[in-house]
mmCIF file of C-alpha atoms in Angstrom:
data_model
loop_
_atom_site.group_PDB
_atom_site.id
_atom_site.type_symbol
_atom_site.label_atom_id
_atom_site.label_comp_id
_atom_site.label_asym_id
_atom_site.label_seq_id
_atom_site.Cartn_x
_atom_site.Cartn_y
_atom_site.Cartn_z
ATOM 1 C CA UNK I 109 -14.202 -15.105 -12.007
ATOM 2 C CA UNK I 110 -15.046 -17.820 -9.947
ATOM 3 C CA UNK I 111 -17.933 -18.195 -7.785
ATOM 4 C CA UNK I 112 -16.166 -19.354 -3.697
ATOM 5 C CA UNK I 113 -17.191 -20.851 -0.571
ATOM 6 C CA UNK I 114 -16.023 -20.675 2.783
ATOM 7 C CA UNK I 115 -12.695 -22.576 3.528
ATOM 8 C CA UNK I 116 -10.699 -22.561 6.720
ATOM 9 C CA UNK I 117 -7.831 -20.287 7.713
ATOM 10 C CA UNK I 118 -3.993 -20.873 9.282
ATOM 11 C CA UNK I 119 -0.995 -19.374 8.740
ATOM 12 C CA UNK I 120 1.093 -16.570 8.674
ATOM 13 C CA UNK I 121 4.051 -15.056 7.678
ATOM 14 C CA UNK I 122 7.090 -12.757 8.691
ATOM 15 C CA UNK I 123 9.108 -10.550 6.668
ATOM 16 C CA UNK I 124 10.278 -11.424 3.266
ATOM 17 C CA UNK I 125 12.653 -10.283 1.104
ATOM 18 C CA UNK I 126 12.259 -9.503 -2.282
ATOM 19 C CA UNK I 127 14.175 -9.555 -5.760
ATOM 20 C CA UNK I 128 16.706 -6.945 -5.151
ATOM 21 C CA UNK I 129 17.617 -7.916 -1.518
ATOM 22 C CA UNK I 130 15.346 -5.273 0.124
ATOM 23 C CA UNK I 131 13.394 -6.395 3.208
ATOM 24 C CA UNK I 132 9.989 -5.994 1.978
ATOM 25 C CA UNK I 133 6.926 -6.974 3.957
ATOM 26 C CA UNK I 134 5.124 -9.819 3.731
ATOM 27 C CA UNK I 135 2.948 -9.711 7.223
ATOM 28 C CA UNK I 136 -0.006 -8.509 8.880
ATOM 29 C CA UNK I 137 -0.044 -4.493 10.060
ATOM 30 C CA UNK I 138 -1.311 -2.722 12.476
ATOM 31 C CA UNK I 139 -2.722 1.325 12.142
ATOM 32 C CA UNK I 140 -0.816 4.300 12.894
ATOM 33 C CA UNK I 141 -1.669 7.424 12.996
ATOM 34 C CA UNK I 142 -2.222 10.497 10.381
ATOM 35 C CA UNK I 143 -0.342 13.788 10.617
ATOM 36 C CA UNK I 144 -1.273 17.208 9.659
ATOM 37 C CA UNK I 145 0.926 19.714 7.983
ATOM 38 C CA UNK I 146 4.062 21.617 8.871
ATOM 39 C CA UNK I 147 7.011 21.589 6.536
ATOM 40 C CA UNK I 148 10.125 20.676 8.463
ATOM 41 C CA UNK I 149 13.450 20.401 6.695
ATOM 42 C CA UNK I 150 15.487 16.614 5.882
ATOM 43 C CA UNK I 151 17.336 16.582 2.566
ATOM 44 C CA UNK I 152 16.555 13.425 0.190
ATOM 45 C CA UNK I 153 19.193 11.786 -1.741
ATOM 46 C CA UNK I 154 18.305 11.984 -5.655
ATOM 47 C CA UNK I 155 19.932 9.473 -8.241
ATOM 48 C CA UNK I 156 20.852 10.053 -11.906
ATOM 49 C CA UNK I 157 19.201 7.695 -13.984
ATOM 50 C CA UNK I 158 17.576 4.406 -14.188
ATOM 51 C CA UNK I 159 20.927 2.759 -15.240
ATOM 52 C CA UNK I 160 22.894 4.546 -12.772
ATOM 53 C CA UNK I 161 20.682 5.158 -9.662
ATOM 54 C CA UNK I 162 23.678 5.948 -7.436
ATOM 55 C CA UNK I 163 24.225 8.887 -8.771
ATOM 56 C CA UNK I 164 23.013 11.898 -7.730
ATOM 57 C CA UNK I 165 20.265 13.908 -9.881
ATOM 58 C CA UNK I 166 17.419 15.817 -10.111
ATOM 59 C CA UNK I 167 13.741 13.993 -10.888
ATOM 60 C CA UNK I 168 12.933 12.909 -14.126
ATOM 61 C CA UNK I 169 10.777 15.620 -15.905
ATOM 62 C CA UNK I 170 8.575 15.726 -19.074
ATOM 63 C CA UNK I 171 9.954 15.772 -22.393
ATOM 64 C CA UNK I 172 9.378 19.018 -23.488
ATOM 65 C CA UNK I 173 6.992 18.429 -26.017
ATOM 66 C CA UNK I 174 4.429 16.902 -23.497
ATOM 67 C CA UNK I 175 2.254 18.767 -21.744
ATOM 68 C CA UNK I 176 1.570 19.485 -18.193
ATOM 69 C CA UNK I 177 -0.017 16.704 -15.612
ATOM 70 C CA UNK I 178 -2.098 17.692 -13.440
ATOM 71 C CA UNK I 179 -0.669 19.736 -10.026
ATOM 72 C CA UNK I 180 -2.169 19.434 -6.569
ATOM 73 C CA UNK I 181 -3.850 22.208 -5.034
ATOM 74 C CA UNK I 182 -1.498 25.131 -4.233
ATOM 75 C CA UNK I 183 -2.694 25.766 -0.607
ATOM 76 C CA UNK I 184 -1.996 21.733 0.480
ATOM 77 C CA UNK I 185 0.593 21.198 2.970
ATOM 78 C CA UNK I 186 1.545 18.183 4.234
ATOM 79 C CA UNK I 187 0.645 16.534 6.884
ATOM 80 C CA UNK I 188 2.555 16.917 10.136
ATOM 81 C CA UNK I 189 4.282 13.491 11.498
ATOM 82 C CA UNK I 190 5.317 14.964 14.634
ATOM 83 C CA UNK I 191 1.436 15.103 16.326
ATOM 84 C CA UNK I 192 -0.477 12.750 17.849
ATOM 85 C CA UNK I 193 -2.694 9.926 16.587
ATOM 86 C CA UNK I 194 -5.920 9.102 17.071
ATOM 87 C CA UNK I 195 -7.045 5.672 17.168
ATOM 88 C CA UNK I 196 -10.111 4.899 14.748
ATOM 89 C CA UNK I 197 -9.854 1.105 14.817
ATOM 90 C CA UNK I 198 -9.102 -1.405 16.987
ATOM 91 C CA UNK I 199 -8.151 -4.855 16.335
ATOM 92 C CA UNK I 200 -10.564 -5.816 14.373
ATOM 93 C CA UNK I 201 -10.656 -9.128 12.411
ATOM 94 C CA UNK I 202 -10.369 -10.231 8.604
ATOM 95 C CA UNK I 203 -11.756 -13.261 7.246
ATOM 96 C CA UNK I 204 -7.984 -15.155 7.236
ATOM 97 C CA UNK I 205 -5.863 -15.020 9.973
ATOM 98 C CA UNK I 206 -2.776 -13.258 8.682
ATOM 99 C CA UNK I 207 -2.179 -9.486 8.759
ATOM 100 C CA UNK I 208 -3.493 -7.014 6.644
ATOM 101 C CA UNK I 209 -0.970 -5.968 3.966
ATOM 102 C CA UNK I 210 -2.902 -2.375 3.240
ATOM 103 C CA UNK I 211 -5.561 -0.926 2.836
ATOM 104 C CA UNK I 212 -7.892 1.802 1.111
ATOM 105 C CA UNK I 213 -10.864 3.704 1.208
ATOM 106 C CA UNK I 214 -14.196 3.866 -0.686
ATOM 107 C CA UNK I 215 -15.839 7.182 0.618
ATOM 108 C CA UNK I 216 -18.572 7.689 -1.294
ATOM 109 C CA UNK I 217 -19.912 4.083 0.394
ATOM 110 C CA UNK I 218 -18.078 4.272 3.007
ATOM 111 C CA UNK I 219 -16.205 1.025 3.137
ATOM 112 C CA UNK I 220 -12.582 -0.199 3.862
ATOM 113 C CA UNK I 221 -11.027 -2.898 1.649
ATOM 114 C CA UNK I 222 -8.041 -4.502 3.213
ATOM 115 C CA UNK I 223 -5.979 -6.767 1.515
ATOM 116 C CA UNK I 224 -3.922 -10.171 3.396
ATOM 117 C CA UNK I 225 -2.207 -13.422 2.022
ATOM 118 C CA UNK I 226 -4.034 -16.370 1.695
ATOM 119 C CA UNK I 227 -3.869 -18.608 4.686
ATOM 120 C CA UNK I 228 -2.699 -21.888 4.736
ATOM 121 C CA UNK I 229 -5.109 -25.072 4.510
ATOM 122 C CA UNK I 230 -7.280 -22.910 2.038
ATOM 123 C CA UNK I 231 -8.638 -24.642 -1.144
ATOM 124 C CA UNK I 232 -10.542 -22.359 -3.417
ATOM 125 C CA UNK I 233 -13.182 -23.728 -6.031
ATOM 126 C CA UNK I 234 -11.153 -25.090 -8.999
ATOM 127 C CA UNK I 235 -8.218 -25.998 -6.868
ATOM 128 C CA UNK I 236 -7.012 -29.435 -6.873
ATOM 129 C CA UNK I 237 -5.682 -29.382 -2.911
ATOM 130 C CA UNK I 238 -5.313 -26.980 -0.095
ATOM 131 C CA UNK I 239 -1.826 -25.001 -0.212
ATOM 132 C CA UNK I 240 0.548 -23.746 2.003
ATOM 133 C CA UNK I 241 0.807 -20.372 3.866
ATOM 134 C CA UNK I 242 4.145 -20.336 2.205
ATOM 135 C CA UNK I 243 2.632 -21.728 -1.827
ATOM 136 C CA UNK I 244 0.360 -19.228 -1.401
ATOM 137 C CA UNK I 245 2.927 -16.435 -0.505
ATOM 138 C CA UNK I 246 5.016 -17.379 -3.410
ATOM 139 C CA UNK I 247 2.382 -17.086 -5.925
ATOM 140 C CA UNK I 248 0.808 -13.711 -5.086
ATOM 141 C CA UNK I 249 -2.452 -15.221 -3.897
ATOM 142 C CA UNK I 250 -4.267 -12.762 -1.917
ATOM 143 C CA UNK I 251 -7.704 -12.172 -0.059
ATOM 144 C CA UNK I 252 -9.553 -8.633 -0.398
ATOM 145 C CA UNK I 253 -11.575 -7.809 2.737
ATOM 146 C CA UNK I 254 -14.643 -5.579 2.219
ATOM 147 C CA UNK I 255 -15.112 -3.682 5.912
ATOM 148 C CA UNK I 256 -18.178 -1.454 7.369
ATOM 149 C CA UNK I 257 -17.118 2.086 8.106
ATOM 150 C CA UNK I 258 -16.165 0.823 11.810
ATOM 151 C CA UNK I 259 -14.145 -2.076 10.467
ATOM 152 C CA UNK I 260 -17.129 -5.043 10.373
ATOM 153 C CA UNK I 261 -16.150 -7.523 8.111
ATOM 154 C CA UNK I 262 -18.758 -7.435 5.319
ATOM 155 C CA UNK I 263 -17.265 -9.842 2.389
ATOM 156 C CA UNK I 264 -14.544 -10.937 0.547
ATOM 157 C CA UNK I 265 -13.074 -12.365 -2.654
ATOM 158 C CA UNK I 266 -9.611 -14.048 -3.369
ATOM 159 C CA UNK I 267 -6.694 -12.623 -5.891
ATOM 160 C CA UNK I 268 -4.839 -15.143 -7.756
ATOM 161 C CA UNK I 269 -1.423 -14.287 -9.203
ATOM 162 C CA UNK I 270 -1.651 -11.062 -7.965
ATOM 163 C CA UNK I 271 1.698 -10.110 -5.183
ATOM 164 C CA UNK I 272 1.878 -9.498 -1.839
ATOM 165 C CA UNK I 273 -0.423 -6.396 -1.670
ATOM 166 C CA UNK I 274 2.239 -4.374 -0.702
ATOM 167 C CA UNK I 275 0.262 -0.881 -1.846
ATOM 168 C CA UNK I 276 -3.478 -1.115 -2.922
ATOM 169 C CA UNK I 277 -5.468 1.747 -4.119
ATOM 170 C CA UNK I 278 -9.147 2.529 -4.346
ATOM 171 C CA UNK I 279 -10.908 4.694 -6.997
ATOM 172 C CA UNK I 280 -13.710 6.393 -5.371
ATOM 173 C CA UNK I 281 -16.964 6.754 -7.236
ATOM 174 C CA UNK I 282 -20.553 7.832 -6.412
ATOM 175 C CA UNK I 283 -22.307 5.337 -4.125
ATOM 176 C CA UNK I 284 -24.792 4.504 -7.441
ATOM 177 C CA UNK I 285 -22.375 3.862 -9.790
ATOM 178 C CA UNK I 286 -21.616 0.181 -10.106
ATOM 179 C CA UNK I 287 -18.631 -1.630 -8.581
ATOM 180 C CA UNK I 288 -15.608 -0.413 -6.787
ATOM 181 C CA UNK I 289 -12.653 -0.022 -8.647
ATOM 182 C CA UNK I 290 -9.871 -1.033 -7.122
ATOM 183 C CA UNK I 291 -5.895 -1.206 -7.658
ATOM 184 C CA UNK I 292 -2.777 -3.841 -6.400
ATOM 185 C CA UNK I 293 0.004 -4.998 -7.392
ATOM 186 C CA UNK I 294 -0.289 -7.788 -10.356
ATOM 187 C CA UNK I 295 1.589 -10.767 -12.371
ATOM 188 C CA UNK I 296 3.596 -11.890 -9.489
ATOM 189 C CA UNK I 297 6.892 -12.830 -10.230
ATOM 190 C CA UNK I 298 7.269 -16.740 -9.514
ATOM 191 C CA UNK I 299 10.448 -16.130 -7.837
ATOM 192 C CA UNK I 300 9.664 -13.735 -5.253
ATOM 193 C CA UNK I 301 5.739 -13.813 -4.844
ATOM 194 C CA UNK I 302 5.981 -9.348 -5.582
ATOM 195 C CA UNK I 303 3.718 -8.226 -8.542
ATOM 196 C CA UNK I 304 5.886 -7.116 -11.711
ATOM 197 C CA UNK I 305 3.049 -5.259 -13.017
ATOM 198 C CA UNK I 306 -0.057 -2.771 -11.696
ATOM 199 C CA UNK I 307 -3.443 -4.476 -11.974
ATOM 200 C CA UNK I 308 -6.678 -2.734 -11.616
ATOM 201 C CA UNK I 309 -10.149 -4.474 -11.512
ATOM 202 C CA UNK I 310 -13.997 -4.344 -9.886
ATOM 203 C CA UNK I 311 -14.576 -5.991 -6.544
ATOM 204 C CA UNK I 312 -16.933 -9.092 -6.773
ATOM 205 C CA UNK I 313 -17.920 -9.557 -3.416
ATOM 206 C CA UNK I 314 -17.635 -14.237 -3.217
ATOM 207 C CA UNK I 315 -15.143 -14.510 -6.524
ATOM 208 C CA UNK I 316 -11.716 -15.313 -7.396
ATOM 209 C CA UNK I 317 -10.371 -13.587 -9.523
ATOM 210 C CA UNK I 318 -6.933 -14.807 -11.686
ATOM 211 C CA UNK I 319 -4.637 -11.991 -12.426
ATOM 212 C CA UNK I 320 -5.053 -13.272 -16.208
ATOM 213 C CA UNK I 321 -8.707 -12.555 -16.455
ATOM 214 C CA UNK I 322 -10.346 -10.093 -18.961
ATOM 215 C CA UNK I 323 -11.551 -8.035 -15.950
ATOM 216 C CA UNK I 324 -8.267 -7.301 -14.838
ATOM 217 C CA UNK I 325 -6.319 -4.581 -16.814
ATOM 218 C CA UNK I 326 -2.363 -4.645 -16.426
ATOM 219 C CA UNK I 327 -0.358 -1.920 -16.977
ATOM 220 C CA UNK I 328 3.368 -3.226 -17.441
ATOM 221 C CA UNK I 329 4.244 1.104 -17.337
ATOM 222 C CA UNK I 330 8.453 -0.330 -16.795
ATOM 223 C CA UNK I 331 8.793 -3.481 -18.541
ATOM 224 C CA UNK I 332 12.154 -5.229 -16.473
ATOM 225 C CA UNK I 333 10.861 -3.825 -13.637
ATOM 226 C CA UNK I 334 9.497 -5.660 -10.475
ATOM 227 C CA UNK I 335 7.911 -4.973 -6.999
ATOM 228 C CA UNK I 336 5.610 -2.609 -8.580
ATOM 229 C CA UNK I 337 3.178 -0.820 -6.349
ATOM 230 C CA UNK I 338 0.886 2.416 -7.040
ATOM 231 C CA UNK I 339 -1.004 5.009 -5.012
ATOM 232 C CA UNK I 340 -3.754 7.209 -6.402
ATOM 233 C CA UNK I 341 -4.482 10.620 -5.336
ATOM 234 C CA UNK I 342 -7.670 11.663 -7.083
ATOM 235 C CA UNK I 343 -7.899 15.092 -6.846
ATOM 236 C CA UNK I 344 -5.102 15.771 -8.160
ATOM 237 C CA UNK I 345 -5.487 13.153 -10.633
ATOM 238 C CA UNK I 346 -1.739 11.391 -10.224
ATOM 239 C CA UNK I 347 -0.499 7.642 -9.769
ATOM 240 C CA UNK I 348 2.852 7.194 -7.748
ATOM 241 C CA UNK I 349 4.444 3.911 -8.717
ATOM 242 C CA UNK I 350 7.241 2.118 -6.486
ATOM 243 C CA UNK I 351 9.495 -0.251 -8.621
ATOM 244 C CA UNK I 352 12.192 -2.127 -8.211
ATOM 245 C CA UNK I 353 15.535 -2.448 -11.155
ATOM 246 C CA UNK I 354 18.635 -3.390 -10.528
ATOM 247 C CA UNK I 355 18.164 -3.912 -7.006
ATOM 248 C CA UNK I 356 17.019 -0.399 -6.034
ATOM 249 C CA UNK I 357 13.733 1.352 -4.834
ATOM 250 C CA UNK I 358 12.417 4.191 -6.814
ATOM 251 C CA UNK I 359 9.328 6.288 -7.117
ATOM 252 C CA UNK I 360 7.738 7.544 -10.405
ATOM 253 C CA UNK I 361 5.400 10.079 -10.732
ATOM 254 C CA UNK I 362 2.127 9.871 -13.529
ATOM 255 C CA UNK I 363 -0.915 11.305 -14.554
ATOM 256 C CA UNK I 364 -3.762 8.991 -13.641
ATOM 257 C CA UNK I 365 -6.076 9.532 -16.309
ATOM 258 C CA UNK I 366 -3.144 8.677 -18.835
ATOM 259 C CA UNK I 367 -1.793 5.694 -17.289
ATOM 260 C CA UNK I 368 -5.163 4.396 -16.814
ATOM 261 C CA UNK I 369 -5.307 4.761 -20.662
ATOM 262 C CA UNK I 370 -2.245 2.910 -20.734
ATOM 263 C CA UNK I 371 0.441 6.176 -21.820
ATOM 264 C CA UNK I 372 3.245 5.876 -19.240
ATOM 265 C CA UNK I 373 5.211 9.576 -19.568
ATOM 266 C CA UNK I 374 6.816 9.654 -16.259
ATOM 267 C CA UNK I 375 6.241 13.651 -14.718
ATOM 268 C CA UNK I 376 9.394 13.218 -12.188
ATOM 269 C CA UNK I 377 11.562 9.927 -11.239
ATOM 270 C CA UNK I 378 13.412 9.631 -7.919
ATOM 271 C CA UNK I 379 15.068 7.010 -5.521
ATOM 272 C CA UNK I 380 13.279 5.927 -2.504
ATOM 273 C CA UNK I 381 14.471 7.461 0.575
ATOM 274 C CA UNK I 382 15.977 5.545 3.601
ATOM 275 C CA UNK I 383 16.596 2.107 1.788
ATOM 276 C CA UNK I 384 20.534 2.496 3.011
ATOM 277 C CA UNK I 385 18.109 1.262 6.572
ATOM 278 C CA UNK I 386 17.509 -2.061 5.400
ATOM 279 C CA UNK I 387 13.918 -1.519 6.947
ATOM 280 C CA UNK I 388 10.920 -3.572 5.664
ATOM 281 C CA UNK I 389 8.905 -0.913 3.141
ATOM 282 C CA UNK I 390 5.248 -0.931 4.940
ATOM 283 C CA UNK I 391 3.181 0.941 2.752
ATOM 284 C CA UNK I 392 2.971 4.509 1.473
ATOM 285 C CA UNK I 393 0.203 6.889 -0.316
ATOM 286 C CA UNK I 394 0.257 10.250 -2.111
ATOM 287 C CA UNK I 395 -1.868 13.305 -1.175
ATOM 288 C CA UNK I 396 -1.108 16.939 -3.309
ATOM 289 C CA UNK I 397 2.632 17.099 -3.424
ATOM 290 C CA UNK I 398 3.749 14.872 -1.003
ATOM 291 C CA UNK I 399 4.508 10.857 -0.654
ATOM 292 C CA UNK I 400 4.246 9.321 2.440
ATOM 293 C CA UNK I 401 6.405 6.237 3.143
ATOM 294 C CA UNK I 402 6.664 3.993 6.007
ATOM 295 C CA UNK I 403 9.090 1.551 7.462
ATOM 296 C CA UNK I 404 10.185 -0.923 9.910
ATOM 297 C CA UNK I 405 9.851 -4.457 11.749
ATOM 298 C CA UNK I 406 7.469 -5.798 13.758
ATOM 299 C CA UNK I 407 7.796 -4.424 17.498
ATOM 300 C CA UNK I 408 7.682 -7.201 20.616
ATOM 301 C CA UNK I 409 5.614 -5.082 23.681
ATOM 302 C CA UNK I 410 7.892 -6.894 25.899
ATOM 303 C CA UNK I 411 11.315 -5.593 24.537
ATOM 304 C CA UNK I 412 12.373 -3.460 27.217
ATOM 305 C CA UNK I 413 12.753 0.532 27.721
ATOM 306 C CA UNK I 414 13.246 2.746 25.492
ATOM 307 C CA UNK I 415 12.762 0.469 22.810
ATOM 308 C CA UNK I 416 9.719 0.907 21.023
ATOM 309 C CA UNK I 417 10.183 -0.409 17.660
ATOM 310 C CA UNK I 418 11.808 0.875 13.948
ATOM 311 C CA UNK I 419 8.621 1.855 12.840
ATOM 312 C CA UNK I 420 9.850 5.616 10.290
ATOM 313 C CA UNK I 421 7.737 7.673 8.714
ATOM 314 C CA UNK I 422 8.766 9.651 5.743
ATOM 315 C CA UNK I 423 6.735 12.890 4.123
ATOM 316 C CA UNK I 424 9.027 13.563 0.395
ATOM 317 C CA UNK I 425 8.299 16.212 -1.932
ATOM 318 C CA UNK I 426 7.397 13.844 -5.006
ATOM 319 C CA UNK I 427 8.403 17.730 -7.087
ATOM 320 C CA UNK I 428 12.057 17.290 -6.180
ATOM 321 C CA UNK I 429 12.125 13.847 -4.567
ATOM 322 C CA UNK I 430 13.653 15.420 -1.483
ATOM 323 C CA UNK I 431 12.262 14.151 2.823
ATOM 324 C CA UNK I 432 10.553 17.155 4.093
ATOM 325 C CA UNK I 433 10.123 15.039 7.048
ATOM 326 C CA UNK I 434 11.190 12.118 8.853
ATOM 327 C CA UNK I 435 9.716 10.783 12.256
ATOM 328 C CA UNK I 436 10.063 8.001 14.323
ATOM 329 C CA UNK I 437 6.656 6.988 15.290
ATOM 330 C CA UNK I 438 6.105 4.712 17.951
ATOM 331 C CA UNK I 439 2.107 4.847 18.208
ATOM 332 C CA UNK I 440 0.457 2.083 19.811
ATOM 333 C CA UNK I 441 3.733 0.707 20.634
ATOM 334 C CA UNK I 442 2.305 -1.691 23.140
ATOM 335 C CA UNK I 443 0.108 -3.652 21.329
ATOM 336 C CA UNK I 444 0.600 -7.443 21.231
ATOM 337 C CA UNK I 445 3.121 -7.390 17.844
ATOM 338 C CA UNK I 446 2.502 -4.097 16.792
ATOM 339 C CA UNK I 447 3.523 -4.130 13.090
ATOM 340 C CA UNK I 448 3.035 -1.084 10.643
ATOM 341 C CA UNK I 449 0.936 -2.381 8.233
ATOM 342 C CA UNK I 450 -0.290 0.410 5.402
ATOM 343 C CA UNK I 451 -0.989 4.098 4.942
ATOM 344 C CA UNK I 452 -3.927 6.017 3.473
ATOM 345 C CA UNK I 453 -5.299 9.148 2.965
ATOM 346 C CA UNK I 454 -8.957 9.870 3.995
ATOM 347 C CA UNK I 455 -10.158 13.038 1.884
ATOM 348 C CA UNK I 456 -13.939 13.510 2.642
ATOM 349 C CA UNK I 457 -13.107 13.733 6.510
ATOM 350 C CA UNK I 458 -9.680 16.447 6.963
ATOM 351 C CA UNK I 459 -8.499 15.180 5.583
ATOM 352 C CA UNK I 460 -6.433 12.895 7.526
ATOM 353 C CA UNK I 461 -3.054 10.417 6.978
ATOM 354 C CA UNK I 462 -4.162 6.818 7.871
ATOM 355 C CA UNK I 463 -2.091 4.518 9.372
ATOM 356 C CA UNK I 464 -2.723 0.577 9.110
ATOM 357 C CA UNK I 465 -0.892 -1.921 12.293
ATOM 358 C CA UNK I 466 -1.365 -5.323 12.486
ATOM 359 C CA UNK I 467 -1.337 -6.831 16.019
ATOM 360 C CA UNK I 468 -2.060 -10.128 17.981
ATOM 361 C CA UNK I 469 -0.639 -13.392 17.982
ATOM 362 C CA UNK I 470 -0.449 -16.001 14.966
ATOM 363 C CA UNK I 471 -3.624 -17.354 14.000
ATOM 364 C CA UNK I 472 -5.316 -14.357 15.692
ATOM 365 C CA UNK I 473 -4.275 -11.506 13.577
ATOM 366 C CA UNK I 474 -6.310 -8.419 13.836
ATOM 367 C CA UNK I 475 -6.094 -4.842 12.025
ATOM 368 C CA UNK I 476 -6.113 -1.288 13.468
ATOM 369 C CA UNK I 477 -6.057 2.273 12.091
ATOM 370 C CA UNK I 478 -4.820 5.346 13.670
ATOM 371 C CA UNK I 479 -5.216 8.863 11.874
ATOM 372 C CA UNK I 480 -3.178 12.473 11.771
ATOM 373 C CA UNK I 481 -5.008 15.414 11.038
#
């Protein structure tokens, strides 16, 4: 890692698409809010295989032979998308001025770590020149923001080679137990900028970090596969990944202790729900039994009545791969470019679904979270 200094910030960027065709993000987000449980009833489509995924089938299961992951609790419901959200944030800066890609939570500390592209005019120490909002987005060069429990910005460190920071992921650990362990997206693919690969590494509060250093360990658990992006849920000890092949989405469900020890057996395999939309993917997490997904543009305030943005919310049984429930949320619709920007789950305090929007003109991007009990 290298040591960094300050540098100056421009730039932005709009929605991208990625290797398959699939509007993926590639912008700042704002919060939305967290739901509490009630099961409602939306039926999934399922595909076969990995080398038909337009087929319909059941998830992928364990060979027989291997045994059991790890199950959520049995009295965890999911959260329900229809109520309410509370705002927890608001508009609060990071240390570049593009929006936050997602974010995560270290509870034991208490600190949020929120993850954006590199602006443009930025040189970092052992750089030859400045590069482009756009160089930057192409290689996977990101900047992880380290944020107070109220959302003061506190440090940062750059992420070289890494994606887009679609997903990121933070393992929690007791407040006297060294660094912060923290997972994104990794080896981005040259030709799209998305991470082919999960990488998972300590925070170094003033470094930059290369996706090819020792202190990053990549887990290639699909080799041909790209777009990667994983969510932890540490109680029950699982990793959801979302991959990309052939030009589709799909979810795969692990045991985090193995994958972390770098055995990939896949507990259940399923396509992604609602990418017949076309809608950017925004983020998702995984709490118990349940993914959370969420989609959709960037809303104008000033488009007129009733429109109030694309912004979908999914809750999927990651057991069958089936929607339980699917919402149209249109929380803090009014912002100043309200764009859905991230979800996470805050344990220690409901717990409570955590949305991430990104709002505010370019140059001035700021973040805000909204929660669902």
């Amino acid at each position: 890692m290298r040591r960094l200094g300050d540098a100056g910030d421009t730039g932005d960027a709009g929605t991208a698409r990625d290797d398959g065709g699939v509007a993926e993000k590639n912008s700042g987000r704002r919060p939305a809010a967290p739901c509490r449980r009630t099961v409602l009833g939306l039926a999934g489509a399922l595909t076969a295989s990995l080398t038909a995924p337009r087929a319909a089938a059941a998830p992928r299961r364990l060979p027989a032979q291997d045994p059991p992951g790890p199950q959520a609790p049995a009295a965890e419901a999911p959260f329900d998308l229809s109520l309410p959200s509370t705002r927890w944030i608001a508009e609060k800066p990071l240390h570049h001025t593009t929006v936050m890609q997602s974010f995560g939570f270290d509870e034991s500390r208490r600190h949020i770590y929120a993850v954006q592209l590199i602006s443009g005019g930025v040189q970092l120490p052992g750089e030859s020149r400045a590069y482009t909002h756009a160089e930057r987005s192409l290689a996977g060069d990101l900047c992880m923001n380290r944020l107070s429990w109220d959302g003061t910005l506190l440090d940062r460190m750059y992420l070289k080679g890494f994606g887009h920071g679609t997903v990121m992921a933070v393992e929690d650990a007791r407040a006297d137990s060294g660094p912060v362990t923290l997972w994104t997206e990794c080896d981005a693919n040259p030709v799209s900028g998305y991470g082919r690969a999960i990488g998972r590494f300590p925070y170094a509060a003033g470094t930059v970090l290369h996706s090819t250093d020792p202190a990053v360990s990549l887990h290639w658990a699909l080799p041909g596969t790209t777009n990667n992006t994983a969510a932890l849920d540490q109680d029950s000890r699982r990793l959801l990944l979302r991959y990309a092949i052939g030009g589709f989405r799909r979810y795969a469900l692990f045991d985090l202790d193995a994958f972390t020890a770098g055995r990939y057996v896949r507990r259940a395999d399923f396509a992604q729900p609602g990418t017949e939309l076309a809608l950017p993917f925004q983020g998702m997490t995984l709490h118990g039994d349940y993914a959370y997904q969420m989609l959709g543009h960037s809303h104008d305030p000033d488009s007129p009545p009733p429109d109030r943005g694309d912004t979908l919310l999914y809750c999927i049984d990651v057991r069958t791969g089936e929607v339980v429930q699917q919402v149209r949320s249109d929380t803090v619709y009014a912002l100043n470019l309200r764009e859905p920007e991230g979800l996470a789950v805050l344990r220690s305090e409901g717990p409570r679904l955590c949305m991430g929007y990104a709002s505010g003109p370019v140059g001035a991007r700021k973040l805000s979270v909204y929660t669902l009990e």
